[in-house]
PDB file of C-alpha atoms in Angstrom:
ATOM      1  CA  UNK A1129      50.410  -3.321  53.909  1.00  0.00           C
ATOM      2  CA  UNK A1130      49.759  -4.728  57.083  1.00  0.00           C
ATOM      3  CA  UNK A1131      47.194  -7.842  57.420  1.00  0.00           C
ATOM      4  CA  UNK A1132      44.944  -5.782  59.614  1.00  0.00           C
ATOM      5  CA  UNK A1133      44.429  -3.389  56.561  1.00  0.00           C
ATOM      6  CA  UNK A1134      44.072  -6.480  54.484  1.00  0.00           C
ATOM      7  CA  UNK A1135      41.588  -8.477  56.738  1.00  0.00           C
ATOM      8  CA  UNK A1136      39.694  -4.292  56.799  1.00  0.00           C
ATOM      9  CA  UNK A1137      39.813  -4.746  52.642  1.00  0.00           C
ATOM     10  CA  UNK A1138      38.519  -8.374  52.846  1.00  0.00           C
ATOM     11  CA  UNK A1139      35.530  -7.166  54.986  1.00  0.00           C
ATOM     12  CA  UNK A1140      34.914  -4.046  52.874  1.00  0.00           C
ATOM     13  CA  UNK A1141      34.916  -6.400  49.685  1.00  0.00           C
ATOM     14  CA  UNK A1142      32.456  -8.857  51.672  1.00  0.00           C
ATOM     15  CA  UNK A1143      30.034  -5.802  52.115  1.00  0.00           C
ATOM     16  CA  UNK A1144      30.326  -4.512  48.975  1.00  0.00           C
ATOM     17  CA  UNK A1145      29.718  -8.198  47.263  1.00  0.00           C
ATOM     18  CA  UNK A1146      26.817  -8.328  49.312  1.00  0.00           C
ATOM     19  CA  UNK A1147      25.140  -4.993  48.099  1.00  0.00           C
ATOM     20  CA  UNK A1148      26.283  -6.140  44.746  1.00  0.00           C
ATOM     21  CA  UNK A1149      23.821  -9.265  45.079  1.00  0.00           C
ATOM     22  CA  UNK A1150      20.852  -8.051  46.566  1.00  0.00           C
ATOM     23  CA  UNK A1151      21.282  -5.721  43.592  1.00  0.00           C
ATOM     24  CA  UNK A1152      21.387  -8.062  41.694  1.00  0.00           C
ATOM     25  CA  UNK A1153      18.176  -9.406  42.572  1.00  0.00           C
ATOM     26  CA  UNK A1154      16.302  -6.209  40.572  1.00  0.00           C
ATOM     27  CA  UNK A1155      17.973  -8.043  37.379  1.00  0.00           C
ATOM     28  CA  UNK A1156      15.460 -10.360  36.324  1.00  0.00           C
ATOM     29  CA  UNK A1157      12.542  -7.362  37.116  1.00  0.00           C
ATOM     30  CA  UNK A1158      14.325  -4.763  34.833  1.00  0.00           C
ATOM     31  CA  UNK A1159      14.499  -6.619  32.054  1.00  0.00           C
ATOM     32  CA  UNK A1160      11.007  -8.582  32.834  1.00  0.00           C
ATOM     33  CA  UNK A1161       9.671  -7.953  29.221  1.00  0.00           C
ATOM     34  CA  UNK A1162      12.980  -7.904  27.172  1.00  0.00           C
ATOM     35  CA  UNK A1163      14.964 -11.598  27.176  1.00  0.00           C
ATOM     36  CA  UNK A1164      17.846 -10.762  25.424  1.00  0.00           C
ATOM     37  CA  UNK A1165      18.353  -7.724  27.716  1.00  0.00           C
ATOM     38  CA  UNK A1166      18.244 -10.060  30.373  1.00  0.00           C
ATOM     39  CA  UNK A1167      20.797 -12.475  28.944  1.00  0.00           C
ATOM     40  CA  UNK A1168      23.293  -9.052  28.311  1.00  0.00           C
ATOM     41  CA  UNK A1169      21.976  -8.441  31.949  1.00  0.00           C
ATOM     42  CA  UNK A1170      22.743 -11.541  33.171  1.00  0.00           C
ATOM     43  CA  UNK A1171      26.858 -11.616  31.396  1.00  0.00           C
ATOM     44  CA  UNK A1172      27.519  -8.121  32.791  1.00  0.00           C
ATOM     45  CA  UNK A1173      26.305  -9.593  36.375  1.00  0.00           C
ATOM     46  CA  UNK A1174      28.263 -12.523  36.328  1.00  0.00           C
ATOM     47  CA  UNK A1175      31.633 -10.790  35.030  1.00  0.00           C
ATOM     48  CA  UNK A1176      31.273  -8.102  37.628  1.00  0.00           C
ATOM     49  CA  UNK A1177      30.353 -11.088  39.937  1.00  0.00           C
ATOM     50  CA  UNK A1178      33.378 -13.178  39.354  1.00  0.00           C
ATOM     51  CA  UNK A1179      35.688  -9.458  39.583  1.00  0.00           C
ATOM     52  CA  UNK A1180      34.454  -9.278  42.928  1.00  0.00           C
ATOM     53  CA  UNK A1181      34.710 -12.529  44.279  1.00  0.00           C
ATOM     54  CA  UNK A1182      38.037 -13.106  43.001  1.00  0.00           C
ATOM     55  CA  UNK A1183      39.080  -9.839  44.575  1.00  0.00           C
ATOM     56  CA  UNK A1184      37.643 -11.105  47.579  1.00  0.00           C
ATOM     57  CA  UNK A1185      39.546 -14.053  47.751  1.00  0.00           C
ATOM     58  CA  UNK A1186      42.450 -12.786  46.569  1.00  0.00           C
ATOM     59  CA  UNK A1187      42.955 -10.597  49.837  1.00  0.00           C
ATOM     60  CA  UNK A1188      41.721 -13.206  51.786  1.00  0.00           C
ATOM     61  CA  UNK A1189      44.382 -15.218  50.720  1.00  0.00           C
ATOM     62  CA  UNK A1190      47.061 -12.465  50.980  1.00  0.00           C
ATOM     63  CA  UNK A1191      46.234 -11.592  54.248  1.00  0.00           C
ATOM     64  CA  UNK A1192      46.606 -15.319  55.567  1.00  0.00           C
ATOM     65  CA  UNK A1193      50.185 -15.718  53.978  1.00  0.00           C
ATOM     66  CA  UNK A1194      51.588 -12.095  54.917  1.00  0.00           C
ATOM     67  CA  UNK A1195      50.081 -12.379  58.127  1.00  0.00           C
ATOM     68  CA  UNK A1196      50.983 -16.228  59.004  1.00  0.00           C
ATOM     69  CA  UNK A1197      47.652 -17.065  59.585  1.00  0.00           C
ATOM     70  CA  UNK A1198      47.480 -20.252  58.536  1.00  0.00           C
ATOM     71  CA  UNK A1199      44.887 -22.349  57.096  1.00  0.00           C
ATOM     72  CA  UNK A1200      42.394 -22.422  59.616  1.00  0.00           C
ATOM     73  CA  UNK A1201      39.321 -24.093  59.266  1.00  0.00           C
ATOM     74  CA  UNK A1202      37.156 -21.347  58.803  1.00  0.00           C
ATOM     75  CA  UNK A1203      39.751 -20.076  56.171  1.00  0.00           C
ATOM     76  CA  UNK A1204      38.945 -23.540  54.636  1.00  0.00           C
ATOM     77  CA  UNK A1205      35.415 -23.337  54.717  1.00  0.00           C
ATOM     78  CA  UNK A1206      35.558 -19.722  52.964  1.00  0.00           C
ATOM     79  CA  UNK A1207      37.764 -21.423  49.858  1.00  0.00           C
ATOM     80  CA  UNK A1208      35.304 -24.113  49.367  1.00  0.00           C
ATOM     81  CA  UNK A1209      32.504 -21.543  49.630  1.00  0.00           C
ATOM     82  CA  UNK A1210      34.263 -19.408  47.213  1.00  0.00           C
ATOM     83  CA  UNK A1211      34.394 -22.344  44.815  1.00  0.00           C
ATOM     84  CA  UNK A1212      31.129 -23.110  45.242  1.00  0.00           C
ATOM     85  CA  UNK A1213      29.833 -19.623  44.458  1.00  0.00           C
ATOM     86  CA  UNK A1214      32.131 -19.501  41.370  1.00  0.00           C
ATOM     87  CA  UNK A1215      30.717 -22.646  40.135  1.00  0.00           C
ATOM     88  CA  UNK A1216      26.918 -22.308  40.684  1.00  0.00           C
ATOM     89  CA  UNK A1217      26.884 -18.517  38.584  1.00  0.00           C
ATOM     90  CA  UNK A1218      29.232 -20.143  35.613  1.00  0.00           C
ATOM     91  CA  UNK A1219      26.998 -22.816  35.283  1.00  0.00           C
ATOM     92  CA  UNK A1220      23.901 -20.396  35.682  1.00  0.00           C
ATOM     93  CA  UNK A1221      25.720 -17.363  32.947  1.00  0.00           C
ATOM     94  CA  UNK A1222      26.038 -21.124  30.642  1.00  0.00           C
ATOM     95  CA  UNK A1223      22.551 -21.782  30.990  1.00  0.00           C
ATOM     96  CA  UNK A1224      21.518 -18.703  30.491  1.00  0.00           C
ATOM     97  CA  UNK A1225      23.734 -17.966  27.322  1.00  0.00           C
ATOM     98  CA  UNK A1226      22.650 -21.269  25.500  1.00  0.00           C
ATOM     99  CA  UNK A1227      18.753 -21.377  26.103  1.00  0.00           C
ATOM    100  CA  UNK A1228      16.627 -20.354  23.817  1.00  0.00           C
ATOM    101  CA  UNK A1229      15.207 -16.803  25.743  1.00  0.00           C
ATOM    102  CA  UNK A1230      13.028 -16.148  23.307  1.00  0.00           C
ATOM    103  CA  UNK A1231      11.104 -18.759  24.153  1.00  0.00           C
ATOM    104  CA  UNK A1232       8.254 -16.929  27.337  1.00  0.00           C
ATOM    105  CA  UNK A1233       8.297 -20.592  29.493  1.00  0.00           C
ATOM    106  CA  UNK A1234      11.967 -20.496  29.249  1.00  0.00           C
ATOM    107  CA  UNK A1235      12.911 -17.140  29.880  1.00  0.00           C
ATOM    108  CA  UNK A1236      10.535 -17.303  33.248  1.00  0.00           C
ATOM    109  CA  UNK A1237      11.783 -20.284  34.302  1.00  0.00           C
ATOM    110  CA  UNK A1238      15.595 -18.640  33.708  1.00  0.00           C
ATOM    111  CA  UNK A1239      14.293 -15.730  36.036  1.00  0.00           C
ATOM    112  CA  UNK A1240      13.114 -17.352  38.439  1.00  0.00           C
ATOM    113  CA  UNK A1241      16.848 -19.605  38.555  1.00  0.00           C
ATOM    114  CA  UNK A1242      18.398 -16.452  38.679  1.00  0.00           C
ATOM    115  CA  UNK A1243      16.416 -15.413  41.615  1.00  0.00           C
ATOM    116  CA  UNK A1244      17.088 -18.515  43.423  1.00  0.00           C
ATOM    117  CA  UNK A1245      20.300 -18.814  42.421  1.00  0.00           C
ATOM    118  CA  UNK A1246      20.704 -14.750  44.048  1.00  0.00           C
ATOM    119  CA  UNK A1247      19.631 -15.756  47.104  1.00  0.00           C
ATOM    120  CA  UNK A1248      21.638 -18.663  47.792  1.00  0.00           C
ATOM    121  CA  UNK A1249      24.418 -16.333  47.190  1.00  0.00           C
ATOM    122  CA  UNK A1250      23.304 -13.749  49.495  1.00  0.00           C
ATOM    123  CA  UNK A1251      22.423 -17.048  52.172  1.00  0.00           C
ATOM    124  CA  UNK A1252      26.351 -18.385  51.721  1.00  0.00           C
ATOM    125  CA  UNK A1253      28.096 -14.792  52.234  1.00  0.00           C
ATOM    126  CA  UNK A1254      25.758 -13.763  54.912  1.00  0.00           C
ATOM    127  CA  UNK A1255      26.384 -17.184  56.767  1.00  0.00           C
ATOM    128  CA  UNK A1256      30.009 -16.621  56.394  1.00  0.00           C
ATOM    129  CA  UNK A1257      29.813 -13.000  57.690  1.00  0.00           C
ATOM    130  CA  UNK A1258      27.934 -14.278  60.673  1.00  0.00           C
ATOM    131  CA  UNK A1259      30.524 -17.453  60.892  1.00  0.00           C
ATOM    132  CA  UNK A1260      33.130 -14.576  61.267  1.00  0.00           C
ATOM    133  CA  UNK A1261      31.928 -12.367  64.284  1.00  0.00           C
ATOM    134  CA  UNK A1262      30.502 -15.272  66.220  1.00  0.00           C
ATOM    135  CA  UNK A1263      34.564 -16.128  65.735  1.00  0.00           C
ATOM    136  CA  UNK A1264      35.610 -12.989  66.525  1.00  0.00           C
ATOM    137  CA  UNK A1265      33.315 -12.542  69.616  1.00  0.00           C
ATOM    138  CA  UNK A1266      34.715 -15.926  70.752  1.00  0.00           C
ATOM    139  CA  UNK A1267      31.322 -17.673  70.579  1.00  0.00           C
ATOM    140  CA  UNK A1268      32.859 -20.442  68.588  1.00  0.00           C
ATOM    141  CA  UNK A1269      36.423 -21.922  68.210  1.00  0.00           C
ATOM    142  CA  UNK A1270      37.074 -22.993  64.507  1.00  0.00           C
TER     143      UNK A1270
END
């Protein structure tokens, strides 16, 4: 495979990840009045979450070795990103999977996490994506 078809599956994975959390956002409404739905909900999300991101990376990654790339710093900033991401929804699927949902204040205050939580992941990937083609277009050297 050549890394142009690689860097093409990267950016297909990107868009795809990104649909994949702004639907993720209709979580917390769907399951408004039933908290152990949401905590099934909320697993499901987080392993489909983590098989996405991981695929992401992974051809990231591929494409900068096969290609000789190299570790630029944009590369850099997408691996700390990716950890970051990775980090924030394990700790969120651990809060969510040891609180007691049945409880009303906590299972609001869970949503409303998980909708915060969404959104910084949507912020970080679109801010990438952007990061990218103002790269691409030359508007910035990294």
């Amino acid at each position: 495979m050549e890394v142009s078809q690689m860097l093409v599956t990267h950016s297909m994975l990107v868009k795809a990840f990104l649909g994949f959390l702004v639907g993720g956002l209709l979580i917390p409404f769907i399951t408004a009045s039933n908290p152990l739905g949401f905590r099934k909900s909320s697993f499901i999300y987080t392993m489909i979450f983590q098989a996405i991101i991981t695929m992401i990376a992974f051809a990231g990654i591929v494409a900068v070795f096969t290609g000789d790339l190299g570790w630029s710093t944009t590369t850099i900033i997408m691996v700390v990103v990716w950890a970051i991401m990775m980090y924030i929804e394990i700790k969120k699927y651990k809060a969510i999977k040891v609180a007691n949902i049945q409880n009303a204040d906590t299972h609001k205050v869970l949503k409303s996490s998980f909708i915060k939580i969404s959104i910084i992941h949507i912020l970080l990937v679109a801010a990438m994506v952007v990061l990218m083609v103002l790269k691409a277009k030359g508007v910035i050297s990294l």
